[in-house]
PDB file of C-alpha atoms and ligand atoms in Angstrom:
ATOM      1  CA  MET A  14    -134.315  32.064   6.508  1.00 44.00           C
ATOM      2  CA  LEU A  15    -136.697  34.721   5.224  1.00 47.00           C
ATOM      3  CA  VAL A  16    -137.352  37.599   7.539  1.00 47.00           C
ATOM      4  CA  PRO A  17    -140.692  39.417   7.449  1.00 49.00           C
ATOM      5  CA  MET A  18    -140.191  43.114   6.826  1.00 44.00           C
ATOM      6  CA  SER A  19    -142.136  44.087   9.924  1.00 46.00           C
ATOM      7  CA  ASN A  20    -139.641  42.166  12.058  1.00 51.00           C
ATOM      8  CA  ILE A  21    -136.706  43.942  10.477  1.00 46.00           C
ATOM      9  CA  ALA A  22    -138.329  47.333  11.017  1.00 44.00           C
ATOM     10  CA  MET A  23    -138.977  46.486  14.644  1.00 51.00           C
ATOM     11  CA  LEU A  24    -135.413  45.398  15.201  1.00 47.00           C
ATOM     12  CA  GLU A  25    -134.020  48.546  13.664  1.00 43.00           C
ATOM     13  CA  GLU A  26    -135.718  50.813  16.150  1.00 52.00           C
ATOM     14  CA  SER A  27    -133.491  49.834  18.998  1.00 74.00           C
ATOM     15  CA  ARG A  28    -130.283  51.692  19.833  1.00 81.00           C
ATOM     16  CA  ILE A  29    -128.583  48.563  21.081  1.00 84.00           C
ATOM     17  CA  ILE A  30    -129.340  46.855  17.776  1.00 86.00           C
ATOM     18  CA  ALA A  31    -127.813  49.779  15.909  1.00 87.00           C
ATOM     19  CA  GLU A  32    -124.718  49.455  18.113  1.00 88.00           C
ATOM     20  CA  ALA A  33    -124.600  45.720  17.487  1.00 90.00           C
ATOM     21  CA  LYS A  34    -124.771  46.263  13.729  1.00 90.00           C
ATOM     22  CA  THR A  35    -121.935  48.773  13.849  1.00 90.00           C
ATOM     23  CA  TYR A  36    -119.900  46.418  16.003  1.00 91.00           C
ATOM     24  CA  CYS A  37    -120.395  43.395  13.762  1.00 93.00           C
ATOM     25  CA  LEU A  38    -119.564  45.388  10.652  1.00 93.00           C
ATOM     26  CA  LYS A  39    -116.414  46.758  12.237  1.00 94.00           C
ATOM     27  CA  TYR A  40    -115.161  43.406  13.545  1.00 94.00           C
ATOM     28  CA  LYS A  41    -116.502  41.344  10.645  1.00 95.00           C
ATOM     29  CA  GLU A  42    -118.801  39.274  12.856  1.00 95.00           C
ATOM     30  CA  ARG A  43    -121.905  37.665  11.410  1.00 93.00           C
ATOM     31  CA  LEU A  44    -125.086  39.339  12.567  1.00 91.00           C
ATOM     32  CA  THR A  45    -127.577  36.523  12.167  1.00 91.00           C
ATOM     33  CA  LEU A  46    -131.283  36.837  12.829  1.00 90.00           C
ATOM     34  CA  PRO A  47    -131.174  34.633  15.966  1.00 91.00           C
ATOM     35  CA  ARG A  48    -128.394  36.824  17.352  1.00 94.00           C
ATOM     36  CA  LEU A  49    -130.432  39.951  16.635  1.00 92.00           C
ATOM     37  CA  GLU A  50    -133.585  38.533  18.145  1.00 93.00           C
ATOM     38  CA  VAL A  51    -131.840  37.321  21.297  1.00 95.00           C
ATOM     39  CA  LEU A  52    -130.227  40.710  21.835  1.00 94.00           C
ATOM     40  CA  GLN A  53    -133.525  42.494  21.216  1.00 92.00           C
ATOM     41  CA  ILE A  54    -135.364  40.285  23.730  1.00 94.00           C
ATOM     42  CA  ILE A  55    -132.783  40.944  26.443  1.00 93.00           C
ATOM     43  CA  ALA A  56    -132.745  44.673  25.628  1.00 91.00           C
ATOM     44  CA  GLU A  57    -136.528  44.966  25.894  1.00 89.00           C
ATOM     45  CA  SER A  58    -136.809  43.075  29.155  1.00 89.00           C
ATOM     46  CA  LYS A  59    -137.100  45.101  32.335  1.00 84.00           C
ATOM     47  CA  LYS A  60    -135.774  42.172  34.340  1.00 88.00           C
ATOM     48  CA  PRO A  61    -132.888  39.735  33.920  1.00 93.00           C
ATOM     49  CA  LEU A  62    -133.808  36.769  31.750  1.00 95.00           C
ATOM     50  CA  SER A  63    -132.599  33.200  32.032  1.00 96.00           C
ATOM     51  CA  ALA A  64    -131.614  31.356  28.860  1.00 96.00           C
ATOM     52  CA  TYR A  65    -134.834  29.390  29.189  1.00 95.00           C
ATOM     53  CA  ALA A  66    -136.916  32.581  29.464  1.00 96.00           C
ATOM     54  CA  ILE A  67    -135.164  33.966  26.381  1.00 96.00           C
ATOM     55  CA  LEU A  68    -136.008  30.786  24.504  1.00 95.00           C
ATOM     56  CA  GLU A  69    -139.644  31.033  25.606  1.00 94.00           C
ATOM     57  CA  LYS A  70    -139.884  34.635  24.411  1.00 93.00           C
ATOM     58  CA  LEU A  71    -138.292  33.684  21.128  1.00 92.00           C
ATOM     59  CA  LYS A  72    -141.060  31.134  20.607  1.00 92.00           C
ATOM     60  CA  GLU A  73    -143.485  34.054  20.428  1.00 90.00           C
ATOM     61  CA  ILE A  74    -141.569  35.471  17.444  1.00 85.00           C
ATOM     62  CA  CYS A  75    -140.566  32.373  15.525  1.00 82.00           C
ATOM     63  CA  LYS A  76    -142.103  28.928  15.352  1.00 81.00           C
ATOM     64  CA  SER A  77    -139.395  26.599  16.581  1.00 85.00           C
ATOM     65  CA  PRO A  78    -136.225  28.259  17.787  1.00 86.00           C
ATOM     66  CA  LYS A  79    -133.403  25.792  18.290  1.00 88.00           C
ATOM     67  CA  PRO A  80    -132.017  25.875  21.855  1.00 92.00           C
ATOM     68  CA  PRO A  81    -128.350  25.450  20.809  1.00 93.00           C
ATOM     69  CA  THR A  82    -128.697  28.422  18.441  1.00 92.00           C
ATOM     70  CA  VAL A  83    -130.176  30.516  21.232  1.00 93.00           C
ATOM     71  CA  TYR A  84    -127.460  29.503  23.702  1.00 95.00           C
ATOM     72  CA  ARG A  85    -124.754  30.263  21.168  1.00 95.00           C
ATOM     73  CA  ALA A  86    -126.290  33.687  20.513  1.00 96.00           C
ATOM     74  CA  ILE A  87    -126.344  34.421  24.265  1.00 96.00           C
ATOM     75  CA  CYS A  88    -122.738  33.309  24.557  1.00 95.00           C
ATOM     76  CA  PHE A  89    -121.767  35.504  21.614  1.00 95.00           C
ATOM     77  CA  TRP A  90    -123.251  38.692  23.076  1.00 93.00           C
ATOM     78  CA  GLN A  91    -121.795  37.947  26.490  1.00 91.00           C
ATOM     79  CA  GLN A  92    -118.326  37.494  25.007  1.00 89.00           C
ATOM     80  CA  LYS A  93    -118.678  40.728  23.060  1.00 89.00           C
ATOM     81  CA  GLY A  94    -119.759  42.643  26.156  1.00 86.00           C
ATOM     82  CA  PHE A  95    -123.269  43.493  25.024  1.00 90.00           C
ATOM     83  CA  ILE A  96    -124.901  41.524  27.818  1.00 90.00           C
ATOM     84  CA  SER A  97    -123.848  40.555  31.333  1.00 89.00           C
ATOM     85  CA  ARG A  98    -124.619  37.391  33.210  1.00 91.00           C
ATOM     86  CA  ILE A  99    -125.856  37.738  36.769  1.00 92.00           C
ATOM     87  CA  GLU A 100    -124.385  34.618  38.310  1.00 92.00           C
ATOM     88  CA  SER A 101    -126.609  34.362  41.382  1.00 92.00           C
ATOM     89  CA  LEU A 102    -129.719  34.464  39.186  1.00 93.00           C
ATOM     90  CA  GLY A 103    -128.357  32.594  36.182  1.00 94.00           C
ATOM     91  CA  ALA A 104    -129.826  35.376  34.070  1.00 95.00           C
ATOM     92  CA  TYR A 105    -128.763  37.985  31.566  1.00 94.00           C
ATOM     93  CA  VAL A 106    -129.146  41.754  31.313  1.00 91.00           C
ATOM     94  CA  ILE A 107    -128.179  44.217  28.634  1.00 87.00           C
ATOM     95  CA  CYS A 108    -125.075  46.351  29.180  1.00 82.00           C
ATOM     96  CA  GLN A 109    -126.151  49.952  29.370  1.00 67.00           C
ATOM     97  CA  VAL A 110    -122.731  51.454  29.536  1.00 59.00           C
ATOM     98  CA  GLU A 111    -119.612  51.099  27.466  1.00 61.00           C
ATOM     99  CA  HIS A 112    -118.757  47.519  26.760  1.00 57.00           C
ATOM    100  CA  ARG A 113    -115.864  45.369  27.801  1.00 56.00           C
ATOM    101  CA  ASP A 114    -115.512  46.378  31.420  1.00 63.00           C
ATOM    102  CA  LYS A 115    -113.404  43.945  33.385  1.00 69.00           C
ATOM    103  CA  GLY A 116    -115.968  43.735  36.097  1.00 75.00           C
ATOM    104  CA  SER A 117    -119.632  44.023  36.752  1.00 79.00           C
ATOM    105  CA  GLN A 118    -121.578  44.824  39.868  1.00 86.00           C
ATOM    106  CA  PHE A 119    -125.276  44.571  40.442  1.00 91.00           C
ATOM    107  CA  MET A 120    -127.743  45.471  43.152  1.00 93.00           C
ATOM    108  CA  ILE A 121    -130.485  42.882  42.943  1.00 94.00           C
ATOM    109  CA  CYS A 122    -133.839  43.467  44.634  1.00 94.00           C
ATOM    110  CA  ASP A 123    -135.070  40.197  46.130  1.00 94.00           C
ATOM    111  CA  GLU A 124    -138.651  41.472  46.192  1.00 94.00           C
ATOM    112  CA  CYS A 125    -139.357  42.908  42.749  1.00 92.00           C
ATOM    113  CA  GLY A 126    -136.391  41.404  40.928  1.00 89.00           C
ATOM    114  CA  SER A 127    -135.149  44.719  39.582  1.00 88.00           C
ATOM    115  CA  VAL A 128    -131.453  45.022  38.919  1.00 90.00           C
ATOM    116  CA  THR A 129    -129.413  48.190  39.252  1.00 88.00           C
ATOM    117  CA  ARG A 130    -125.902  48.358  37.940  1.00 84.00           C
ATOM    118  CA  ALA A 131    -123.224  50.240  39.810  1.00 82.00           C
ATOM    119  CA  ASN A 132    -120.836  51.667  37.284  1.00 73.00           C
ATOM    120  CA  LEU A 133    -117.603  51.085  39.127  1.00 75.00           C
ATOM    121  CA  LYS A 134    -114.571  50.938  36.930  1.00 72.00           C
ATOM    122  CA  LEU A 135    -112.325  49.783  39.747  1.00 77.00           C
ATOM    123  CA  LEU A 136    -112.604  47.450  42.674  1.00 83.00           C
ATOM    124  CA  PRO A 137    -112.875  48.996  46.147  1.00 86.00           C
ATOM    125  CA  GLN A 138    -109.448  49.651  47.680  1.00 91.00           C
ATOM    126  CA  ALA A 139    -109.891  47.153  50.544  1.00 92.00           C
ATOM    127  CA  LEU A 140    -110.524  44.409  48.037  1.00 90.00           C
ATOM    128  CA  THR A 141    -107.670  45.471  45.787  1.00 91.00           C
ATOM    129  CA  ASP A 142    -105.337  45.420  48.813  1.00 95.00           C
ATOM    130  CA  ASN A 143    -106.485  41.925  49.700  1.00 95.00           C
ATOM    131  CA  ILE A 144    -105.957  40.706  46.144  1.00 94.00           C
ATOM    132  CA  ASP A 145    -102.464  42.235  46.187  1.00 95.00           C
ATOM    133  CA  GLU A 146    -101.651  40.635  49.547  1.00 96.00           C
ATOM    134  CA  ASN A 147    -102.468  37.273  48.028  1.00 96.00           C
ATOM    135  CA  THR A 148    -100.419  38.166  44.940  1.00 96.00           C
ATOM    136  CA  PHE A 149    -103.424  37.163  42.928  1.00 96.00           C
ATOM    137  CA  LEU A 150    -103.787  38.410  39.374  1.00 92.00           C
ATOM    138  CA  ALA A 151    -107.407  39.448  38.811  1.00 86.00           C
ATOM    139  CA  SER A 152    -108.662  39.300  35.249  1.00 82.00           C
ATOM    140  CA  ARG A 153    -112.377  39.894  35.747  1.00 79.00           C
ATOM    141  CA  TRP A 154    -114.860  40.106  38.585  1.00 83.00           C
ATOM    142  CA  SER A 155    -118.507  40.227  39.447  1.00 83.00           C
ATOM    143  CA  ILE A 156    -120.107  41.617  42.595  1.00 89.00           C
ATOM    144  CA  GLU A 157    -123.743  40.885  43.289  1.00 93.00           C
ATOM    145  CA  ILE A 158    -125.476  42.562  46.194  1.00 94.00           C
ATOM    146  CA  HIS A 159    -128.904  41.278  47.184  1.00 96.00           C
ATOM    147  CA  GLY A 160    -131.429  43.299  49.143  1.00 96.00           C
ATOM    148  CA  GLN A 161    -134.325  45.693  48.702  1.00 96.00           C
ATOM    149  CA  CYS A 162    -134.532  48.447  46.099  1.00 94.00           C
ATOM    150  CA  SER A 163    -135.575  51.962  47.131  1.00 94.00           C
ATOM    151  CA  ARG A 164    -139.132  51.422  45.880  1.00 94.00           C
ATOM    152  CA  CYS A 165    -139.675  48.126  47.709  1.00 95.00           C
ATOM    153  CA  LYS A 166    -138.030  49.475  50.854  1.00 91.00           C
ATOM    154  CA  SER A 167    -140.485  52.354  51.093  1.00 89.00           C
ATOM    155  CA  THR A 168    -143.628  50.258  50.680  1.00 80.00           C
TER     156      THR A 168
HETATM  157 ZN1   ZN B  24    -137.636  46.111  44.503  1.00 51.53          ZN
END
């Protein structure tokens, strides 16, 4: 597929894209245009995006994006730790901090839809104790807290 130069220039502006390029070069992963575009769309969004919303935004850039290609691109970035899935919303956000954390935790505002990430590296002790008591081996985790953000709370 031919890529218009303006699109390439636009994609290169983003820090996350630069990181993605470095990553793919280092680990010999293919950095296809659909992968780049999907990552860029998620990075530019102020709110979590569902796969469907990503597909809709992609339609603004290219004529007929193929859903399986888009879903595979989403899956790729999630596996590589560039994006996180918010399970309760079925939507994706960009990872702002260092990749490949075992867990993710989000504060989700039910009014404006904003998402704040808490950068915990470890689970709270009470939870760790409980996991230990059950001799459960935790490999990854996700905590999603719904409520009101500070802006919505004060209005
Ligand atoms: Zn809010």
